[in-house]
Amino acid sequence: MLSDLVRLRRARDLMDRDYAEPLDVPALARAAHMSPGHFSRSFRAAFGETPYSYLMTRRIERAKALLRRGDLSVTEVCFAVGCTSLGSFSSRFTELVGMSPSAYRARPHEQGAPIPACVAKIFTRPVRNAEPAADAQAVRRGEEPVRNGEAKPSARP
């Protein structure tokens, strides 16, 4: 329903804007004027991931930017982006980025300096699962998405 989508976008905008604040599903559901259960189900159906997953992706994106600056410790970055547990932050960062926050901070980042932040954000967004990107590339080439390791030509002209 269109009105639900508008309310879900309001909650998503809240996460984008206030990612460093202590946000939880009941608070986000209140912002969307929905029950927590309905909000979680609707959010996942509309955006393809849970509200918590979306929020953590925003936090990791911001953490990557702070770590590239190099003037904050990993612990300071963890708390600056709204995480309350260094262990959970490090685990999620490693899961999404492919390396620990310390390793990410230590690697050189000068090559991306001339790229505008809005463009860099698109290409450095943490991706939980590479399959959707591979599926999108297959569709652009006119093939069916990869299933069981085989690409099949599309029946489309």
PDB file of C-alpha atoms in Angstrom:
ATOM      1  CA  MET A   1       0.000   0.000   0.000  1.00  0.00           C
ATOM      2  CA  LEU A   2       1.292   3.428  -0.934  1.00  0.00           C
ATOM      3  CA  SER A   3       0.676   4.979   2.484  1.00  0.00           C
ATOM      4  CA  ASP A   4       2.760   2.217   4.104  1.00  0.00           C
ATOM      5  CA  LEU A   5       5.616   2.930   1.699  1.00  0.00           C
ATOM      6  CA  VAL A   6       5.556   6.615   2.572  1.00  0.00           C
ATOM      7  CA  ARG A   7       5.742   5.772   6.288  1.00  0.00           C
ATOM      8  CA  LEU A   8       8.514   3.225   5.690  1.00  0.00           C
ATOM      9  CA  ARG A   9      10.520   5.839   3.811  1.00  0.00           C
ATOM     10  CA  ARG A  10      10.063   8.189   6.760  1.00  0.00           C
ATOM     11  CA  ALA A  11      11.612   5.553   9.045  1.00  0.00           C
ATOM     12  CA  ARG A  12      14.408   4.850   6.545  1.00  0.00           C
ATOM     13  CA  ASP A  13      15.152   8.582   6.323  1.00  0.00           C
ATOM     14  CA  LEU A  14      15.302   8.662  10.125  1.00  0.00           C
ATOM     15  CA  MET A  15      17.919   5.873  10.029  1.00  0.00           C
ATOM     16  CA  ASP A  16      19.907   7.693   7.335  1.00  0.00           C
ATOM     17  CA  ARG A  17      19.864  10.927   9.313  1.00  0.00           C
ATOM     18  CA  ASP A  18      20.178   9.691  12.908  1.00  0.00           C
ATOM     19  CA  TYR A  19      22.260   6.523  12.402  1.00  0.00           C
ATOM     20  CA  ALA A  20      24.463   7.419  15.400  1.00  0.00           C
ATOM     21  CA  GLU A  21      21.500   7.658  17.773  1.00  0.00           C
ATOM     22  CA  PRO A  22      20.240   4.655  19.737  1.00  0.00           C
ATOM     23  CA  LEU A  23      17.548   3.437  17.311  1.00  0.00           C
ATOM     24  CA  ASP A  24      15.601   0.229  17.740  1.00  0.00           C
ATOM     25  CA  VAL A  25      12.675  -1.374  15.923  1.00  0.00           C
ATOM     26  CA  PRO A  26       9.995  -0.079  18.333  1.00  0.00           C
ATOM     27  CA  ALA A  27      11.258   3.503  17.931  1.00  0.00           C
ATOM     28  CA  LEU A  28      11.406   3.168  14.146  1.00  0.00           C
ATOM     29  CA  ALA A  29       7.957   1.572  14.096  1.00  0.00           C
ATOM     30  CA  ARG A  30       6.599   4.524  16.075  1.00  0.00           C
ATOM     31  CA  ALA A  31       8.097   6.891  13.489  1.00  0.00           C
ATOM     32  CA  ALA A  32       6.299   4.910  10.780  1.00  0.00           C
ATOM     33  CA  HIS A  33       3.057   4.732  12.817  1.00  0.00           C
ATOM     34  CA  MET A  34       3.085   0.917  12.707  1.00  0.00           C
ATOM     35  CA  SER A  35       3.366  -1.934  15.151  1.00  0.00           C
ATOM     36  CA  PRO A  36       6.937  -3.281  15.464  1.00  0.00           C
ATOM     37  CA  GLY A  37       6.060  -6.615  13.851  1.00  0.00           C
ATOM     38  CA  HIS A  38       4.210  -5.068  10.921  1.00  0.00           C
ATOM     39  CA  PHE A  39       6.982  -2.509  10.489  1.00  0.00           C
ATOM     40  CA  SER A  40       9.722  -5.159  10.355  1.00  0.00           C
ATOM     41  CA  ARG A  41       7.838  -7.322   7.855  1.00  0.00           C
ATOM     42  CA  SER A  42       6.858  -4.364   5.685  1.00  0.00           C
ATOM     43  CA  PHE A  43      10.364  -2.855   5.752  1.00  0.00           C
ATOM     44  CA  ARG A  44      11.939  -6.123   4.633  1.00  0.00           C
ATOM     45  CA  ALA A  45       9.353  -6.560   1.874  1.00  0.00           C
ATOM     46  CA  ALA A  46       9.853  -2.994   0.623  1.00  0.00           C
ATOM     47  CA  PHE A  47      13.635  -2.654   0.891  1.00  0.00           C
ATOM     48  CA  GLY A  48      14.924  -6.235   0.821  1.00  0.00           C
ATOM     49  CA  GLU A  49      16.589  -6.216   4.223  1.00  0.00           C
ATOM     50  CA  THR A  50      15.622  -5.912   7.869  1.00  0.00           C
ATOM     51  CA  PRO A  51      15.596  -2.506   9.557  1.00  0.00           C
ATOM     52  CA  TYR A  52      18.545  -3.544  11.753  1.00  0.00           C
ATOM     53  CA  SER A  53      20.552  -4.669   8.724  1.00  0.00           C
ATOM     54  CA  TYR A  54      19.834  -1.398   6.918  1.00  0.00           C
ATOM     55  CA  LEU A  55      20.848   0.640   9.970  1.00  0.00           C
ATOM     56  CA  MET A  56      24.073  -1.310  10.424  1.00  0.00           C
ATOM     57  CA  THR A  57      24.941  -0.831   6.746  1.00  0.00           C
ATOM     58  CA  ARG A  58      24.535   2.943   7.187  1.00  0.00           C
ATOM     59  CA  ARG A  59      26.726   2.827  10.296  1.00  0.00           C
ATOM     60  CA  ILE A  60      29.438   0.804   8.547  1.00  0.00           C
ATOM     61  CA  GLU A  61      29.398   3.216   5.581  1.00  0.00           C
ATOM     62  CA  ARG A  62      30.004   6.105   7.951  1.00  0.00           C
ATOM     63  CA  ALA A  63      32.617   4.129   9.876  1.00  0.00           C
ATOM     64  CA  LYS A  64      34.535   3.523   6.641  1.00  0.00           C
ATOM     65  CA  ALA A  65      34.641   7.271   5.996  1.00  0.00           C
ATOM     66  CA  LEU A  66      35.848   7.982   9.531  1.00  0.00           C
ATOM     67  CA  LEU A  67      38.483   5.241   9.353  1.00  0.00           C
ATOM     68  CA  ARG A  68      39.783   6.600   6.022  1.00  0.00           C
ATOM     69  CA  ARG A  69      40.475   9.933   7.742  1.00  0.00           C
ATOM     70  CA  GLY A  70      42.739   8.097  10.168  1.00  0.00           C
ATOM     71  CA  ASP A  71      42.454  10.519  13.074  1.00  0.00           C
ATOM     72  CA  LEU A  72      40.164   8.353  15.259  1.00  0.00           C
ATOM     73  CA  SER A  73      40.811   4.979  16.847  1.00  0.00           C
ATOM     74  CA  VAL A  74      38.603   2.032  15.938  1.00  0.00           C
ATOM     75  CA  THR A  75      36.923   2.280  19.349  1.00  0.00           C
ATOM     76  CA  GLU A  76      36.182   5.980  18.859  1.00  0.00           C
ATOM     77  CA  VAL A  77      34.739   5.264  15.409  1.00  0.00           C
ATOM     78  CA  CYS A  78      32.611   2.451  16.850  1.00  0.00           C
ATOM     79  CA  PHE A  79      30.964   4.784  19.346  1.00  0.00           C
ATOM     80  CA  ALA A  80      30.803   7.723  16.901  1.00  0.00           C
ATOM     81  CA  VAL A  81      28.578   5.745  14.526  1.00  0.00           C
ATOM     82  CA  GLY A  82      26.200   4.614  17.273  1.00  0.00           C
ATOM     83  CA  CYS A  83      27.443   1.102  18.030  1.00  0.00           C
ATOM     84  CA  THR A  84      27.699   0.193  21.699  1.00  0.00           C
ATOM     85  CA  SER A  85      29.795  -2.970  21.409  1.00  0.00           C
ATOM     86  CA  LEU A  86      33.250  -2.945  19.840  1.00  0.00           C
ATOM     87  CA  GLY A  87      33.084  -6.711  19.278  1.00  0.00           C
ATOM     88  CA  SER A  88      29.748  -6.557  17.441  1.00  0.00           C
ATOM     89  CA  PHE A  89      30.922  -3.547  15.434  1.00  0.00           C
ATOM     90  CA  SER A  90      34.149  -5.292  14.400  1.00  0.00           C
ATOM     91  CA  SER A  91      32.324  -8.491  13.479  1.00  0.00           C
ATOM     92  CA  ARG A  92      29.741  -6.684  11.348  1.00  0.00           C
ATOM     93  CA  PHE A  93      32.405  -4.470   9.757  1.00  0.00           C
ATOM     94  CA  THR A  94      34.473  -7.518   8.811  1.00  0.00           C
ATOM     95  CA  GLU A  95      31.389  -9.299   7.460  1.00  0.00           C
ATOM     96  CA  LEU A  96      30.393  -6.383   5.228  1.00  0.00           C
ATOM     97  CA  VAL A  97      33.776  -4.995   4.200  1.00  0.00           C
ATOM     98  CA  GLY A  98      35.872  -8.156   4.105  1.00  0.00           C
ATOM     99  CA  MET A  99      38.558  -6.963   6.500  1.00  0.00           C
ATOM    100  CA  SER A 100      38.756  -5.797  10.094  1.00  0.00           C
ATOM    101  CA  PRO A 101      38.322  -2.110  10.928  1.00  0.00           C
ATOM    102  CA  SER A 102      41.996  -1.932  11.956  1.00  0.00           C
ATOM    103  CA  ALA A 103      43.137  -3.423   8.646  1.00  0.00           C
ATOM    104  CA  TYR A 104      40.829  -1.074   6.717  1.00  0.00           C
ATOM    105  CA  ARG A 105      42.181   1.926   8.636  1.00  0.00           C
ATOM    106  CA  ALA A 106      45.806   0.872   8.051  1.00  0.00           C
ATOM    107  CA  ARG A 107      45.546   0.417   4.281  1.00  0.00           C
ATOM    108  CA  PRO A 108      46.279   3.368   1.987  1.00  0.00           C
ATOM    109  CA  HIS A 109      43.253   5.394   0.858  1.00  0.00           C
ATOM    110  CA  GLU A 110      44.836   8.197  -1.171  1.00  0.00           C
ATOM    111  CA  GLN A 111      43.733   6.789  -4.553  1.00  0.00           C
ATOM    112  CA  GLY A 112      40.097   7.645  -3.869  1.00  0.00           C
ATOM    113  CA  ALA A 113      40.789  11.171  -2.645  1.00  0.00           C
ATOM    114  CA  PRO A 114      39.826  12.984  -5.910  1.00  0.00           C
ATOM    115  CA  ILE A 115      36.538  11.055  -6.164  1.00  0.00           C
ATOM    116  CA  PRO A 116      33.551  12.992  -4.775  1.00  0.00           C
ATOM    117  CA  ALA A 117      32.102  11.456  -1.612  1.00  0.00           C
ATOM    118  CA  CYS A 118      28.660  10.969  -3.201  1.00  0.00           C
ATOM    119  CA  VAL A 119      30.215   8.846  -5.977  1.00  0.00           C
ATOM    120  CA  ALA A 120      32.556   6.964  -3.642  1.00  0.00           C
ATOM    121  CA  LYS A 121      29.598   6.044  -1.439  1.00  0.00           C
ATOM    122  CA  ILE A 122      27.935   4.186  -4.321  1.00  0.00           C
ATOM    123  CA  PHE A 123      31.003   2.075  -5.076  1.00  0.00           C
ATOM    124  CA  THR A 124      32.103   1.482  -1.487  1.00  0.00           C
ATOM    125  CA  ARG A 125      28.699   0.564  -0.053  1.00  0.00           C
ATOM    126  CA  PRO A 126      29.027  -2.607   1.975  1.00  0.00           C
ATOM    127  CA  VAL A 127      27.345  -5.531   0.210  1.00  0.00           C
ATOM    128  CA  ARG A 128      26.074  -8.410   2.305  1.00  0.00           C
ATOM    129  CA  ASN A 129      25.700 -10.833  -0.599  1.00  0.00           C
ATOM    130  CA  ALA A 130      27.311 -10.519  -4.031  1.00  0.00           C
ATOM    131  CA  GLU A 131      24.641 -12.612  -5.799  1.00  0.00           C
ATOM    132  CA  PRO A 132      22.221  -9.730  -6.514  1.00  0.00           C
ATOM    133  CA  ALA A 133      24.988  -7.780  -8.269  1.00  0.00           C
ATOM    134  CA  ALA A 134      25.935 -10.834 -10.326  1.00  0.00           C
ATOM    135  CA  ASP A 135      22.269 -11.368 -11.201  1.00  0.00           C
ATOM    136  CA  ALA A 136      21.933  -7.746 -12.328  1.00  0.00           C
ATOM    137  CA  GLN A 137      25.037  -8.041 -14.516  1.00  0.00           C
ATOM    138  CA  ALA A 138      23.702 -11.241 -16.101  1.00  0.00           C
ATOM    139  CA  VAL A 139      20.389  -9.575 -16.902  1.00  0.00           C
ATOM    140  CA  ARG A 140      22.209  -6.620 -18.514  1.00  0.00           C
ATOM    141  CA  ARG A 141      24.102  -9.063 -20.735  1.00  0.00           C
ATOM    142  CA  GLY A 142      20.805 -10.653 -21.775  1.00  0.00           C
ATOM    143  CA  GLU A 143      21.339 -13.828 -19.741  1.00  0.00           C
ATOM    144  CA  GLU A 144      19.260 -15.435 -17.067  1.00  0.00           C
ATOM    145  CA  PRO A 145      20.649 -14.965 -13.533  1.00  0.00           C
ATOM    146  CA  VAL A 146      23.243 -17.506 -12.480  1.00  0.00           C
ATOM    147  CA  ARG A 147      21.752 -20.601 -10.880  1.00  0.00           C
ATOM    148  CA  ASN A 148      23.811 -23.569  -9.695  1.00  0.00           C
ATOM    149  CA  GLY A 149      26.961 -22.112 -11.231  1.00  0.00           C
ATOM    150  CA  GLU A 150      25.641 -21.947 -14.836  1.00  0.00           C
ATOM    151  CA  ALA A 151      24.606 -18.889 -16.823  1.00  0.00           C
ATOM    152  CA  LYS A 152      21.831 -19.540 -19.315  1.00  0.00           C
ATOM    153  CA  PRO A 153      21.116 -17.372 -22.361  1.00  0.00           C
ATOM    154  CA  SER A 154      17.937 -15.380 -22.105  1.00  0.00           C
ATOM    155  CA  ALA A 155      14.931 -16.234 -24.210  1.00  0.00           C
ATOM    156  CA  ARG A 156      14.425 -12.514 -24.796  1.00  0.00           C
ATOM    157  CA  PRO A 157      15.252 -11.137 -28.264  1.00  0.00           C
TER     158      PRO A 157
END
